[in-house]
Short mmCIF file of C-alpha atoms and ligand atoms in Angstrom, two decimals:
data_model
loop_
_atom_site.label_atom_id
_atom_site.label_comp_id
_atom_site.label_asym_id
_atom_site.label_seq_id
_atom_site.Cartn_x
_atom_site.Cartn_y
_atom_site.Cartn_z
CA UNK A 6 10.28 -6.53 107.24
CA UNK A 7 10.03 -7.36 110.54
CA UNK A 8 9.68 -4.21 112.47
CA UNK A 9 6.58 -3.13 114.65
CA UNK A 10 8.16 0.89 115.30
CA UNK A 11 5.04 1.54 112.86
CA UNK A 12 1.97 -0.91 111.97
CA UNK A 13 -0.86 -0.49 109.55
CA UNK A 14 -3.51 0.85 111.38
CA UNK A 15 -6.46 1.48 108.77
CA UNK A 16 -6.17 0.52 105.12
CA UNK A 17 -6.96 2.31 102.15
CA UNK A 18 -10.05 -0.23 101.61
CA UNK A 19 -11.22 0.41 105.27
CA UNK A 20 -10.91 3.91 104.70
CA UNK A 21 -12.49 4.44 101.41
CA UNK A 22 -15.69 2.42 102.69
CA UNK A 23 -16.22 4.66 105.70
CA UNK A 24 -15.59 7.67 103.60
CA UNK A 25 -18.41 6.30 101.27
CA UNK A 26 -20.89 5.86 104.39
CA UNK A 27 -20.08 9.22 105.79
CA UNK A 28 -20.36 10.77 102.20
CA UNK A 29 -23.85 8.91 102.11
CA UNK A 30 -25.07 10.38 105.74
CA UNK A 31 -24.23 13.46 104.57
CA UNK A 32 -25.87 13.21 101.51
CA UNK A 33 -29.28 12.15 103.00
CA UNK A 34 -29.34 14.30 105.80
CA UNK A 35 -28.18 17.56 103.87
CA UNK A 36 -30.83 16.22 101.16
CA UNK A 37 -32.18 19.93 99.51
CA UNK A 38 -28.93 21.89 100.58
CA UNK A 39 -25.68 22.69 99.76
CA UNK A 40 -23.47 22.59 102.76
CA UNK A 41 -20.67 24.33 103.24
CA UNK A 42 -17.72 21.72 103.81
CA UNK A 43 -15.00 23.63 105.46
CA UNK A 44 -11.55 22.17 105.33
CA UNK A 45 -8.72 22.60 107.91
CA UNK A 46 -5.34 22.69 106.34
CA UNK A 47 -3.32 21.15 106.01
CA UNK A 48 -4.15 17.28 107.84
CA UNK A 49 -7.91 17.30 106.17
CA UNK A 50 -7.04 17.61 102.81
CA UNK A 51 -6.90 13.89 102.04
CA UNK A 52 -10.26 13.37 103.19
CA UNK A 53 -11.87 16.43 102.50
CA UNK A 54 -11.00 15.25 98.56
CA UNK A 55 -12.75 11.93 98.88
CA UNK A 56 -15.68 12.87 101.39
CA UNK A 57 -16.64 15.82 99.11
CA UNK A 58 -16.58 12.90 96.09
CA UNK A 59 -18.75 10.59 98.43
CA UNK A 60 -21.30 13.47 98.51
CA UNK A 61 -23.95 13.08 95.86
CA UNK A 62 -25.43 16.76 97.08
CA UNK A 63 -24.23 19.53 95.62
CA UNK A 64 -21.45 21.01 97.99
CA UNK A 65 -19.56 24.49 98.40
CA UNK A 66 -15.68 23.61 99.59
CA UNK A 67 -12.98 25.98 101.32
CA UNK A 68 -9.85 25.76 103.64
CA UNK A 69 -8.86 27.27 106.56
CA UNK A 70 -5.48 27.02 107.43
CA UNK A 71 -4.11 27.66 111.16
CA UNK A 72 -1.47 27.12 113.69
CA UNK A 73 -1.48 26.73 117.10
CA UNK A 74 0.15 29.28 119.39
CA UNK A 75 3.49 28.36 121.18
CA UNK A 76 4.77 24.91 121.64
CA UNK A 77 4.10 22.43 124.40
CA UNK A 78 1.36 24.30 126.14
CA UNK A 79 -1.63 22.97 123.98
CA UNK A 80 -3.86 26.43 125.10
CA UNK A 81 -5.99 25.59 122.25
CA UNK A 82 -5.92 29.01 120.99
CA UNK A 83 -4.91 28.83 117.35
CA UNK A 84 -3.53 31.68 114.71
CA UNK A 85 -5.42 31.63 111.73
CA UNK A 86 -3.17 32.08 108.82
CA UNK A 87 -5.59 31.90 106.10
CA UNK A 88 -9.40 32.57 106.67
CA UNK A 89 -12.41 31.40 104.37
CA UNK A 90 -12.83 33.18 101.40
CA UNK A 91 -16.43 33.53 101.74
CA UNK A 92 -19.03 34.43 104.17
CA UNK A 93 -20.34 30.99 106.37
CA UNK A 94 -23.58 33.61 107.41
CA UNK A 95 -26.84 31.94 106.97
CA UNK A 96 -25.07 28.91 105.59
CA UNK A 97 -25.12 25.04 106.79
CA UNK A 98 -21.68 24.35 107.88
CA UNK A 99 -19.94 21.08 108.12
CA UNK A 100 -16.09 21.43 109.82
CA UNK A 101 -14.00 18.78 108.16
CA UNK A 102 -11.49 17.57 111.14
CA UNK A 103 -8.38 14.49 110.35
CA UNK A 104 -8.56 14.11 113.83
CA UNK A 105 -9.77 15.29 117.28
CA UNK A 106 -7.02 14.67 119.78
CA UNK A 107 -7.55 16.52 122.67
CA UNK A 108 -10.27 19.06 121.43
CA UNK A 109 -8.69 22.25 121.89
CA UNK A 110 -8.31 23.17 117.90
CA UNK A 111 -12.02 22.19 117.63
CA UNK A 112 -13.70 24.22 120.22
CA UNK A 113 -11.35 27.06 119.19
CA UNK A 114 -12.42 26.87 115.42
CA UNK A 115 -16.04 26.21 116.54
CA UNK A 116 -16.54 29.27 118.35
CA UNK A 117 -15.12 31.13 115.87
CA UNK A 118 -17.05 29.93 113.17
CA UNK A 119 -20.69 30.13 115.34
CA UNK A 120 -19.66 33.71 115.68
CA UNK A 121 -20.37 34.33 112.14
CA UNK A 122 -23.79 32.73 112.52
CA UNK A 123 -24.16 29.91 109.84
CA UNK A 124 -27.85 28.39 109.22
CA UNK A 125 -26.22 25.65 111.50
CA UNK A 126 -22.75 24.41 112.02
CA UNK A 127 -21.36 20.58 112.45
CA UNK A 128 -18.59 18.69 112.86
CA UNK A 129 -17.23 15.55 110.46
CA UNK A 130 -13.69 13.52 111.89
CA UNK A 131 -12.14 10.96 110.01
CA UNK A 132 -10.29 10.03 112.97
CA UNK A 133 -11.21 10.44 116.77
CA UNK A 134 -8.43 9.89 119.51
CA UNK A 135 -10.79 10.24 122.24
CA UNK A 136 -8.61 9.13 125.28
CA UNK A 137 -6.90 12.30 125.27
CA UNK A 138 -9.72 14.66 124.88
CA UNK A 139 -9.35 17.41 127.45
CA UNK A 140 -12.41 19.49 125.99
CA UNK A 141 -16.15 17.13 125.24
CA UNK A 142 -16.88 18.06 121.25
CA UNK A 143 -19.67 17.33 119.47
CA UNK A 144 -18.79 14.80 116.06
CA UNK A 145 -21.56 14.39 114.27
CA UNK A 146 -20.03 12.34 111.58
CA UNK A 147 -16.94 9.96 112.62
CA UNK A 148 -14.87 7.81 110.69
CA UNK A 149 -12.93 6.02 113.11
CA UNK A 150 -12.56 5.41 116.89
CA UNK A 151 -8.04 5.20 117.38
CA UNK A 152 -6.01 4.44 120.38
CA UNK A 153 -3.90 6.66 122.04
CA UNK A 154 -0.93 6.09 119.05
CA UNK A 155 0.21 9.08 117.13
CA UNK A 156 -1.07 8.41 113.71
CA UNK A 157 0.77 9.26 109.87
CA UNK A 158 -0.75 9.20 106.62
CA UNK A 159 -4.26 9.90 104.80
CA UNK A 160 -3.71 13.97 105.19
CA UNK A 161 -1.48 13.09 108.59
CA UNK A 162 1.61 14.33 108.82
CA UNK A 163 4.92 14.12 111.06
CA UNK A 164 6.93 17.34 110.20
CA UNK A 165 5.86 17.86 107.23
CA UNK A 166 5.96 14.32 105.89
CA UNK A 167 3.86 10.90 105.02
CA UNK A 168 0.40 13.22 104.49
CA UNK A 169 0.41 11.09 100.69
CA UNK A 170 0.32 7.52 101.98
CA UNK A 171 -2.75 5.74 101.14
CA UNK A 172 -3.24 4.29 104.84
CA UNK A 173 -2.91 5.41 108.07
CA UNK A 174 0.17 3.62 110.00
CA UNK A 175 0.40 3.94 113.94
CA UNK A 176 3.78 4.65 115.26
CA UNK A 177 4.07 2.54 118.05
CA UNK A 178 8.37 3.97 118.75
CA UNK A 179 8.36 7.80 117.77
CA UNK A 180 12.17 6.86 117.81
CA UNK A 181 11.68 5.60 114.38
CA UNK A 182 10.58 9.18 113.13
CA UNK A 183 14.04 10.55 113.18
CA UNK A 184 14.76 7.75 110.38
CA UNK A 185 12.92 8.46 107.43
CA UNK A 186 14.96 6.22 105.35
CA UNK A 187 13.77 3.26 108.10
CA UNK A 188 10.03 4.34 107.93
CA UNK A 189 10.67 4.17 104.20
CA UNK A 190 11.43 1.16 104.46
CA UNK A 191 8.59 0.06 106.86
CA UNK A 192 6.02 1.57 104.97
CA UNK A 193 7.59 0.10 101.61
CA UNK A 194 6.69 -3.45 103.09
CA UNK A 195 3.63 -2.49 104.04
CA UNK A 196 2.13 -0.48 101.38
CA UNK A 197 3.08 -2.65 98.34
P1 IMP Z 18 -6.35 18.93 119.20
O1 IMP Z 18 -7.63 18.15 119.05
O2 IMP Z 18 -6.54 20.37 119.51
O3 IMP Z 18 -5.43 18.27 120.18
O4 IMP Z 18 -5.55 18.99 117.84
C1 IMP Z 18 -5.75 18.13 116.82
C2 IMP Z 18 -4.71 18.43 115.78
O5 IMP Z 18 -3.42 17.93 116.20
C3 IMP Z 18 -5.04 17.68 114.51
O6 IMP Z 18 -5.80 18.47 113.63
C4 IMP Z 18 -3.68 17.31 113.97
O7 IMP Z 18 -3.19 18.34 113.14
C5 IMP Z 18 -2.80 17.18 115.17
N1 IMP Z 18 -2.66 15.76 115.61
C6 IMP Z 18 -3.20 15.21 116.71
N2 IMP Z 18 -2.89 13.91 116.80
C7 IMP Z 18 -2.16 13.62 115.70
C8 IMP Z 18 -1.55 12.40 115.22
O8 IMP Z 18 -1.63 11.31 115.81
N3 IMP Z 18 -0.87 12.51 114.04
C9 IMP Z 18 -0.75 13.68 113.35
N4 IMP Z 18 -1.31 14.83 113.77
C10 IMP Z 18 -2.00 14.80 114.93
MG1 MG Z 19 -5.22 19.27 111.72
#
């Protein structure tokens, strides 16, 4: 299949090692506690799944699920349609990100969350498309350093679609998107 609309950016293998060393971090440095791992719906809930498993500490999990106001103007100011179910107060905090694209979701969800005053509050990204940041934001624990490519798979979505592929594919033409059945077949070749 030779079509480069969409290449294999990271593969399962890559991922699941760097998931493993970030699950290890975690474990040492959160050695005696039980952190908090705090999920954003719906792009982290690949690697929230396998982090959490990489952790060899005990761990507390729950979601948050948002939206961002408006489309086009990226204000950063997000809706949250569903909240934590418990209180974060007096608790150590880690903010499970997919990615951190230009920032504003982050520092949104981050000053939200310090408001409730957790026993201390960072920030884990599997992926980290730092040439469009707009807003500096501190990541603690990073999986990957991407190029400026809009990303699909691993939690990643494009309307909706390809959050249950194994790897994460750059889409090089966004073109291709309005295909499905030619991303199928892309990502049949690919993923075999
Ligand atoms: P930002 O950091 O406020 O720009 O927003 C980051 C959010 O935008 C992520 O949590 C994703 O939901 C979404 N996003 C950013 N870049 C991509 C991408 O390449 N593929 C899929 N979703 C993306
Ligand atoms: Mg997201």
């Amino acid at each position: 299949m030779a079509d480069d609309s969409i290449g294999l950016l990271l593969t399962a293998e890559q991922i699941g090692a760097r998931v493993k060393e970030l699950g290890a971090k975690i474990s040492h440095d959160y050695e005696g506690r039980t952190p908090f791992l705090i999920g954003v719906l719906k792009g982290s809930l690949v690697f929230l799944a396998d982090l959490a498993r990489a952790i060899t500490i005990p761990v507390n999990v729950d979601f948050m699920s948002i939206s961002s106001y408006g489309d086009g103007t990226n204000s950063g100011v997000v809706r949250i349609l569903k909240d934590l179910d418990e209180s974060i107060t007096g608790h150590d905090v880690i903010l499970v990100e997919d990615i951190i694209d230009t920032g504003l979701t982050l520092t949104y969800l981050l000053a939200t969350l310090t408001a409730r005053r957790p026993a201390s509050l960072e920030v884990c990204g599997l992926l980290d498309k730092s040439a469009r940041r707009i807003v500096e934001v501190p990541i603690r624990y990073k999986g990957f350093d991407i190029p400026d490519e809009f990303v699909i798979g691993y939690g990643l979505d494009h309307e909706g679609r390809y959050r249950n592929l194994r790897s994460i594919f750059s889409v090089k033409d966004m073109a291709v998107l309005r295909d499905p059945d030619e991303v199928a077949a892309v990502l049949d070749a690919s993923e075999a």
